[in-house]
CSV table of C-alpha atoms in Angstrom, one decimal:
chain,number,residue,atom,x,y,z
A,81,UNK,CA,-33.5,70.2,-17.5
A,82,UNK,CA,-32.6,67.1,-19.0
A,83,UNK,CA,-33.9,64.6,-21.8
A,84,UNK,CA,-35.1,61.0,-22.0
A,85,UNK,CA,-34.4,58.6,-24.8
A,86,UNK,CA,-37.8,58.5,-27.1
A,87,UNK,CA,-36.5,56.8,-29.8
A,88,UNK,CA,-33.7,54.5,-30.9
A,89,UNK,CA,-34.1,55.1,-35.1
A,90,UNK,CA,-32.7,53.0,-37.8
A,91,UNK,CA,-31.9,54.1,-40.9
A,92,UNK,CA,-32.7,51.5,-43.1
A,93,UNK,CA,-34.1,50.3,-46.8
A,94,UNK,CA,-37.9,48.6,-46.0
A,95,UNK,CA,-39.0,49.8,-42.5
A,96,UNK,CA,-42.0,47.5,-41.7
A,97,UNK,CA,-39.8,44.3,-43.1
A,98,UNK,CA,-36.9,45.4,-41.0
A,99,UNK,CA,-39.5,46.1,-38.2
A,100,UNK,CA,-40.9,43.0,-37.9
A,101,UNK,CA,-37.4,41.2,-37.9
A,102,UNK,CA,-37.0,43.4,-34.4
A,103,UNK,CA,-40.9,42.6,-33.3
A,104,UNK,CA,-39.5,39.1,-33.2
A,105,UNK,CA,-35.7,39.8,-31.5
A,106,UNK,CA,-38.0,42.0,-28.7
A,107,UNK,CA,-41.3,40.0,-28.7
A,108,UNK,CA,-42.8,43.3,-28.8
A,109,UNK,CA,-45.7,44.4,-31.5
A,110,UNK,CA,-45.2,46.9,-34.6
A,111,UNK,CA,-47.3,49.6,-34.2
A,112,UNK,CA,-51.0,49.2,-35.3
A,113,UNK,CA,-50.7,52.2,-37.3
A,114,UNK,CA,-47.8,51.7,-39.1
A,115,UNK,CA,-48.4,49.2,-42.5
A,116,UNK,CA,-46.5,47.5,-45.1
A,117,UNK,CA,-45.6,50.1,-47.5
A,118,UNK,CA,-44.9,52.9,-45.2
A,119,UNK,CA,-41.7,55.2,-44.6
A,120,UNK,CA,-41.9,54.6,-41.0
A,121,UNK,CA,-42.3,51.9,-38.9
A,122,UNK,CA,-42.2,51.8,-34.7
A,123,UNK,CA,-41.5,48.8,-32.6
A,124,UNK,CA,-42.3,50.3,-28.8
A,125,UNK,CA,-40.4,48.4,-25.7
A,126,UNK,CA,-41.7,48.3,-22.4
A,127,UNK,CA,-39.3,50.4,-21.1
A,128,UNK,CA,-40.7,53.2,-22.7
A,129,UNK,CA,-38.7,53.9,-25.5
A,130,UNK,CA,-39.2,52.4,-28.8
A,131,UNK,CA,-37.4,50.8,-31.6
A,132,UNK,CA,-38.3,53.5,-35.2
A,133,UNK,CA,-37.1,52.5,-38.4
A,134,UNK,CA,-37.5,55.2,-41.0
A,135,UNK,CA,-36.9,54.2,-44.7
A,136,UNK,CA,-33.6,56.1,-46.2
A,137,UNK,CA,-32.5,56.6,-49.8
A,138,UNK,CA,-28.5,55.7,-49.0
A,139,UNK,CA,-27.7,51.8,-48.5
A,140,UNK,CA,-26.0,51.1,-45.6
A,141,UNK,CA,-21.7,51.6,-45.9
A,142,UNK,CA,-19.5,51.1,-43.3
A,143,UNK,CA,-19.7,49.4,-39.7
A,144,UNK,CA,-22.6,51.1,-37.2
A,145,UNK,CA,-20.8,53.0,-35.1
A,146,UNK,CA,-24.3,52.8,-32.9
A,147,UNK,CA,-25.3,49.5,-31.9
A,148,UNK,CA,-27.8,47.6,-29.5
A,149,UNK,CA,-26.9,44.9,-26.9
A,150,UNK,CA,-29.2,42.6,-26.4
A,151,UNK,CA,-29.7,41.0,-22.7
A,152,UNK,CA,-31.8,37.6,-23.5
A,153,UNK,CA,-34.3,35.9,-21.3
A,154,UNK,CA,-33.6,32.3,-21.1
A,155,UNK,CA,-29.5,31.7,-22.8
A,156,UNK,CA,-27.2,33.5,-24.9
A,157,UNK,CA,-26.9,30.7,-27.0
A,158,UNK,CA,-30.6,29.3,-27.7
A,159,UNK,CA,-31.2,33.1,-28.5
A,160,UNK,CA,-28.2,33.5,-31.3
A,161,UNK,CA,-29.9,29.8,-32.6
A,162,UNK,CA,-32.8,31.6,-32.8
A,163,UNK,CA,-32.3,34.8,-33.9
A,164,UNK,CA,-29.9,32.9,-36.6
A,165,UNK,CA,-33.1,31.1,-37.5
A,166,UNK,CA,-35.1,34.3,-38.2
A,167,UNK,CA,-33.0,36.1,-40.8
A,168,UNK,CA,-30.1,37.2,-38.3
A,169,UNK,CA,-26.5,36.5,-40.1
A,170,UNK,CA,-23.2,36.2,-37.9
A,171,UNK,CA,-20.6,38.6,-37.7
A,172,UNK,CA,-18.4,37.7,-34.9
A,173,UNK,CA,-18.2,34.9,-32.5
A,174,UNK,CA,-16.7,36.2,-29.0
A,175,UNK,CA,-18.1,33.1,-27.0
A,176,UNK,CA,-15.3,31.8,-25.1
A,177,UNK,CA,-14.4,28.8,-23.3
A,178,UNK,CA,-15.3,29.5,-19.7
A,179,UNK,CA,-19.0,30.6,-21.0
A,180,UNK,CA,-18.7,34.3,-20.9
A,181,UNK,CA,-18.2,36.3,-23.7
A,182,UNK,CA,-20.9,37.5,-27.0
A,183,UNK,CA,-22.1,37.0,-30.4
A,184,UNK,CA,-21.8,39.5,-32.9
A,185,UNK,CA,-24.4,38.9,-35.2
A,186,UNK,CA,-26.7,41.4,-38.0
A,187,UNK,CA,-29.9,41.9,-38.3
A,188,UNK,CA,-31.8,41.3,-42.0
A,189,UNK,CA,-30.0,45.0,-43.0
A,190,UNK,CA,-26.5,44.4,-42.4
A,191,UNK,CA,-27.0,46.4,-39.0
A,192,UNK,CA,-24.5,45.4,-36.4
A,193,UNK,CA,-25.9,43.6,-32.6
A,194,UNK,CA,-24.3,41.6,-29.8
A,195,UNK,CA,-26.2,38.6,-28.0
A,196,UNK,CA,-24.7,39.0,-24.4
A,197,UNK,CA,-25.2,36.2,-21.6
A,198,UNK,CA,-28.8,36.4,-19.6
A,199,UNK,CA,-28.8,37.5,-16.1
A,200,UNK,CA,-29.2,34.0,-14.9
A,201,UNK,CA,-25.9,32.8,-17.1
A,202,UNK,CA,-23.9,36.1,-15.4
A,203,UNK,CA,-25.4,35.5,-11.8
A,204,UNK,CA,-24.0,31.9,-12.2
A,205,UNK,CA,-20.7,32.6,-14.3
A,206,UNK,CA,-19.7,35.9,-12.9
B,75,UNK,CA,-37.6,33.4,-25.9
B,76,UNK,CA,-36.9,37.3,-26.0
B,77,UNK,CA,-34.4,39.9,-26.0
B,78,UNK,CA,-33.9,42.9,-24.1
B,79,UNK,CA,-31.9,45.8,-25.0
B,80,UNK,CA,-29.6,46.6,-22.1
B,81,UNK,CA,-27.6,48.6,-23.9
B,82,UNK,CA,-27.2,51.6,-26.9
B,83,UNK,CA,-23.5,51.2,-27.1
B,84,UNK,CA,-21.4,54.0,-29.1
B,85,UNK,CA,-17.9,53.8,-30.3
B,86,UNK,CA,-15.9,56.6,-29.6
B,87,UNK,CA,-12.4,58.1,-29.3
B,88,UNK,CA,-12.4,59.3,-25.9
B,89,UNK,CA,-15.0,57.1,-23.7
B,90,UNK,CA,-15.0,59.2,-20.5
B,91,UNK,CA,-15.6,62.5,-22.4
B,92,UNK,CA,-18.2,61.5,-24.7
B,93,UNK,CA,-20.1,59.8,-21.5
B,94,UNK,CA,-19.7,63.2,-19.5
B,95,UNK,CA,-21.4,65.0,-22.7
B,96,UNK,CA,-24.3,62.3,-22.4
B,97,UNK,CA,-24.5,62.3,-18.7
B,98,UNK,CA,-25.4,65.8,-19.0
B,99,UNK,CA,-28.1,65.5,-21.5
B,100,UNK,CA,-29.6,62.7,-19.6
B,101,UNK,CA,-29.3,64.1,-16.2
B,102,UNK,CA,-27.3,60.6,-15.6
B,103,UNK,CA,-23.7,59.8,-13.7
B,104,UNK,CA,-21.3,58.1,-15.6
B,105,UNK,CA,-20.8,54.3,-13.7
B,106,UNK,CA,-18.7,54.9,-10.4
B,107,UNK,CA,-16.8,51.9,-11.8
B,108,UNK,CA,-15.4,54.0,-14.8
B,109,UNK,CA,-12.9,56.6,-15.2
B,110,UNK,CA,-11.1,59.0,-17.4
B,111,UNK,CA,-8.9,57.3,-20.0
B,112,UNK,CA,-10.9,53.9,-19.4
B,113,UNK,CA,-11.9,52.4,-22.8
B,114,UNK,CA,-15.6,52.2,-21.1
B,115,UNK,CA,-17.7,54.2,-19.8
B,116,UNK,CA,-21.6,53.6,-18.9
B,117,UNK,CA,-24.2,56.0,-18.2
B,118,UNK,CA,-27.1,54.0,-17.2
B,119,UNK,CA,-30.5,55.1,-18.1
B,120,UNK,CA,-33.8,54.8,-15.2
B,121,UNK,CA,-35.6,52.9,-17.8
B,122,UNK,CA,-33.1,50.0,-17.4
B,123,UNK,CA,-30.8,50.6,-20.6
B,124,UNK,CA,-27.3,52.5,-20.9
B,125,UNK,CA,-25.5,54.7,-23.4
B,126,UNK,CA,-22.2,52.5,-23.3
B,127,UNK,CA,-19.2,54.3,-24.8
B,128,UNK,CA,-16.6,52.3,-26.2
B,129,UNK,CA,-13.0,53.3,-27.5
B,130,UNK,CA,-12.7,52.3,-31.0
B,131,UNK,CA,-9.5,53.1,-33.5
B,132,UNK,CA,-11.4,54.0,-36.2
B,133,UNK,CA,-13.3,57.5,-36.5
B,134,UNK,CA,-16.5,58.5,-37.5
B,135,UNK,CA,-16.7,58.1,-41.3
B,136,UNK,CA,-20.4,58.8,-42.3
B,137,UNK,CA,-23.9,59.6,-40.9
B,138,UNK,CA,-25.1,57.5,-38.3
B,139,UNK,CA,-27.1,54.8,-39.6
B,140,UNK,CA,-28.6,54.3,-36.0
B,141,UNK,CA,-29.3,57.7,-33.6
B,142,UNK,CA,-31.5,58.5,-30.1
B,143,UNK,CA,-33.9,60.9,-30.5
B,144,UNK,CA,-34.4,62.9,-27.4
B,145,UNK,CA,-37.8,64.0,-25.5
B,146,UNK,CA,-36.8,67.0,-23.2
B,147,UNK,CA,-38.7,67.2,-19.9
B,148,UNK,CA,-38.9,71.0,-20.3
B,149,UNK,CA,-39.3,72.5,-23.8
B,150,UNK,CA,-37.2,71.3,-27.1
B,151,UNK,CA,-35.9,75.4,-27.9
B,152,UNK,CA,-35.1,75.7,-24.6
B,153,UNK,CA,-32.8,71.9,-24.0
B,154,UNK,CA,-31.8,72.6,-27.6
B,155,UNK,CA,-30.1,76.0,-26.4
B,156,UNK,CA,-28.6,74.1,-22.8
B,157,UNK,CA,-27.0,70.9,-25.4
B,158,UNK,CA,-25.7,73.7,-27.4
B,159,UNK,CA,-24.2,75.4,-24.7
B,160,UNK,CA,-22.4,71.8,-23.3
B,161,UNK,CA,-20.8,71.1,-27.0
B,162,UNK,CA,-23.3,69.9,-29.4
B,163,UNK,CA,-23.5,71.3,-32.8
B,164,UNK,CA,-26.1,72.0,-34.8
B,165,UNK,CA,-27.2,69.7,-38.0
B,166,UNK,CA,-30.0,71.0,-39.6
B,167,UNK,CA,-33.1,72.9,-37.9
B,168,UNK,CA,-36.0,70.7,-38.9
B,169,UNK,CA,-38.5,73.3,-36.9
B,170,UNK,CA,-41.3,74.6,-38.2
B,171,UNK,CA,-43.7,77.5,-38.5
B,172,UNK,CA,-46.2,75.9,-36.9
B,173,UNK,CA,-44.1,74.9,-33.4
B,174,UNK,CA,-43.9,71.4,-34.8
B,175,UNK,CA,-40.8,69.9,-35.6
B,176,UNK,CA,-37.0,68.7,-34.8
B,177,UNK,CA,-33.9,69.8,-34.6
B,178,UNK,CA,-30.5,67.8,-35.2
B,179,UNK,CA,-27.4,67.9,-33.6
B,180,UNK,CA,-24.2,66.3,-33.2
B,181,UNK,CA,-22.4,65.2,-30.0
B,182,UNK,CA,-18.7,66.5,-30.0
B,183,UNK,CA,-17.6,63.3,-31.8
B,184,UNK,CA,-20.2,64.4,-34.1
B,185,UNK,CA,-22.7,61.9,-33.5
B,186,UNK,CA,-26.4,63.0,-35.2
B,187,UNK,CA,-29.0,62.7,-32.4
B,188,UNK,CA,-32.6,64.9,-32.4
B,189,UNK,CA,-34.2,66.8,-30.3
B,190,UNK,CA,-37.9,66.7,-30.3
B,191,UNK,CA,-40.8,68.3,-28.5
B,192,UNK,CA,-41.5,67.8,-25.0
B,193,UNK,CA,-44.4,65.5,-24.0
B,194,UNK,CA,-46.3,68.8,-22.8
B,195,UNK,CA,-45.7,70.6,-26.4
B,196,UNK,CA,-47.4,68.0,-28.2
B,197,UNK,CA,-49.9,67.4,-26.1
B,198,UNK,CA,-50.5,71.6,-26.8
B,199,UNK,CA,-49.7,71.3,-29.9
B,200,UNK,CA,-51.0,68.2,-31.4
């Protein structure tokens, strides 16, 4: 007996705005039945588990002690541009001169993710 | 230009430990790369993520702003009573009368996840 991961849920303060900062990070729809408006919103990923945000009286305090890491498709650093461009903020800068290393950056919330290198970038930098 | 998440990464006091409670309720090893008193420790998921525990100074101040919630393979009572059994805690019994319904528990760092229906129950159950 065991259990899979359903859902990865986000407290947060406006679900579907919050969700459609993620539909962008993921390139993955928001549900068609969730709508502007409501408690809930879900942002499913291809690997089966799914991205909810769920709309919580209490603002956000202290430092997620949760967080994603995010694996980008093309480069680590075209995706913090871009993810800067779409209403991320940064947090931490852990780039470091030989090309490895992350960004620390938060998403329109305050919540806490790293951009790590792409698969390519760690095939070729080890 | 996308993002993958390759990782749901938890800070923790004791990596190892924490991993060996998740490996259990995922049915998962812990990285053969990772050992006790290591400030990492991965349990990598078959849908292509991992739970990553990381060591962190600081403890656990407040409710989780970000949680899993967990689809059993067998029957939510019945994985609720097994994660008991392995050192969860219960949160709050969000079941209902109807066989709908939730329940919450904690990790033993005391980390909120949920434990919802199995794909079969609902599917029953609607």
């Amino acid at each position: 007996m065991t259990s899979l991961v359903q859902h990865i849920t986000i407290d947060c303060a406006n679900a579907y705005e919050l969700a459609g900062f993620w539909s962008q990070v993921t390139g993955q729809p928001i549900s068609e039945h969730d709508f502007p408006g409501d408690p809930e919103a879900l942002v499913a990923l291809p690997n089966g588990t799914g991205l909810l945000f769920i709309q919580v009286p209490e603002a956000k305090s202290v430092k997620n002690r949760v967080h994603l890491d995010l694996r980008p498709d093309i480069t680590r650093d075209a995706e913090v541009e871009r993810l800067l461009g779409i209403g991320a903020t940064l947090v931490s800068d852990m780039r470091r001169p030989d090309g490895k290393g992350w960004v620390v950056l938060a998403d329109p919330e305050g919540n806490e993710f790293c951009v790590e290198r792409s698969a390519a970038e760690r095939a070729e930098q080890g």
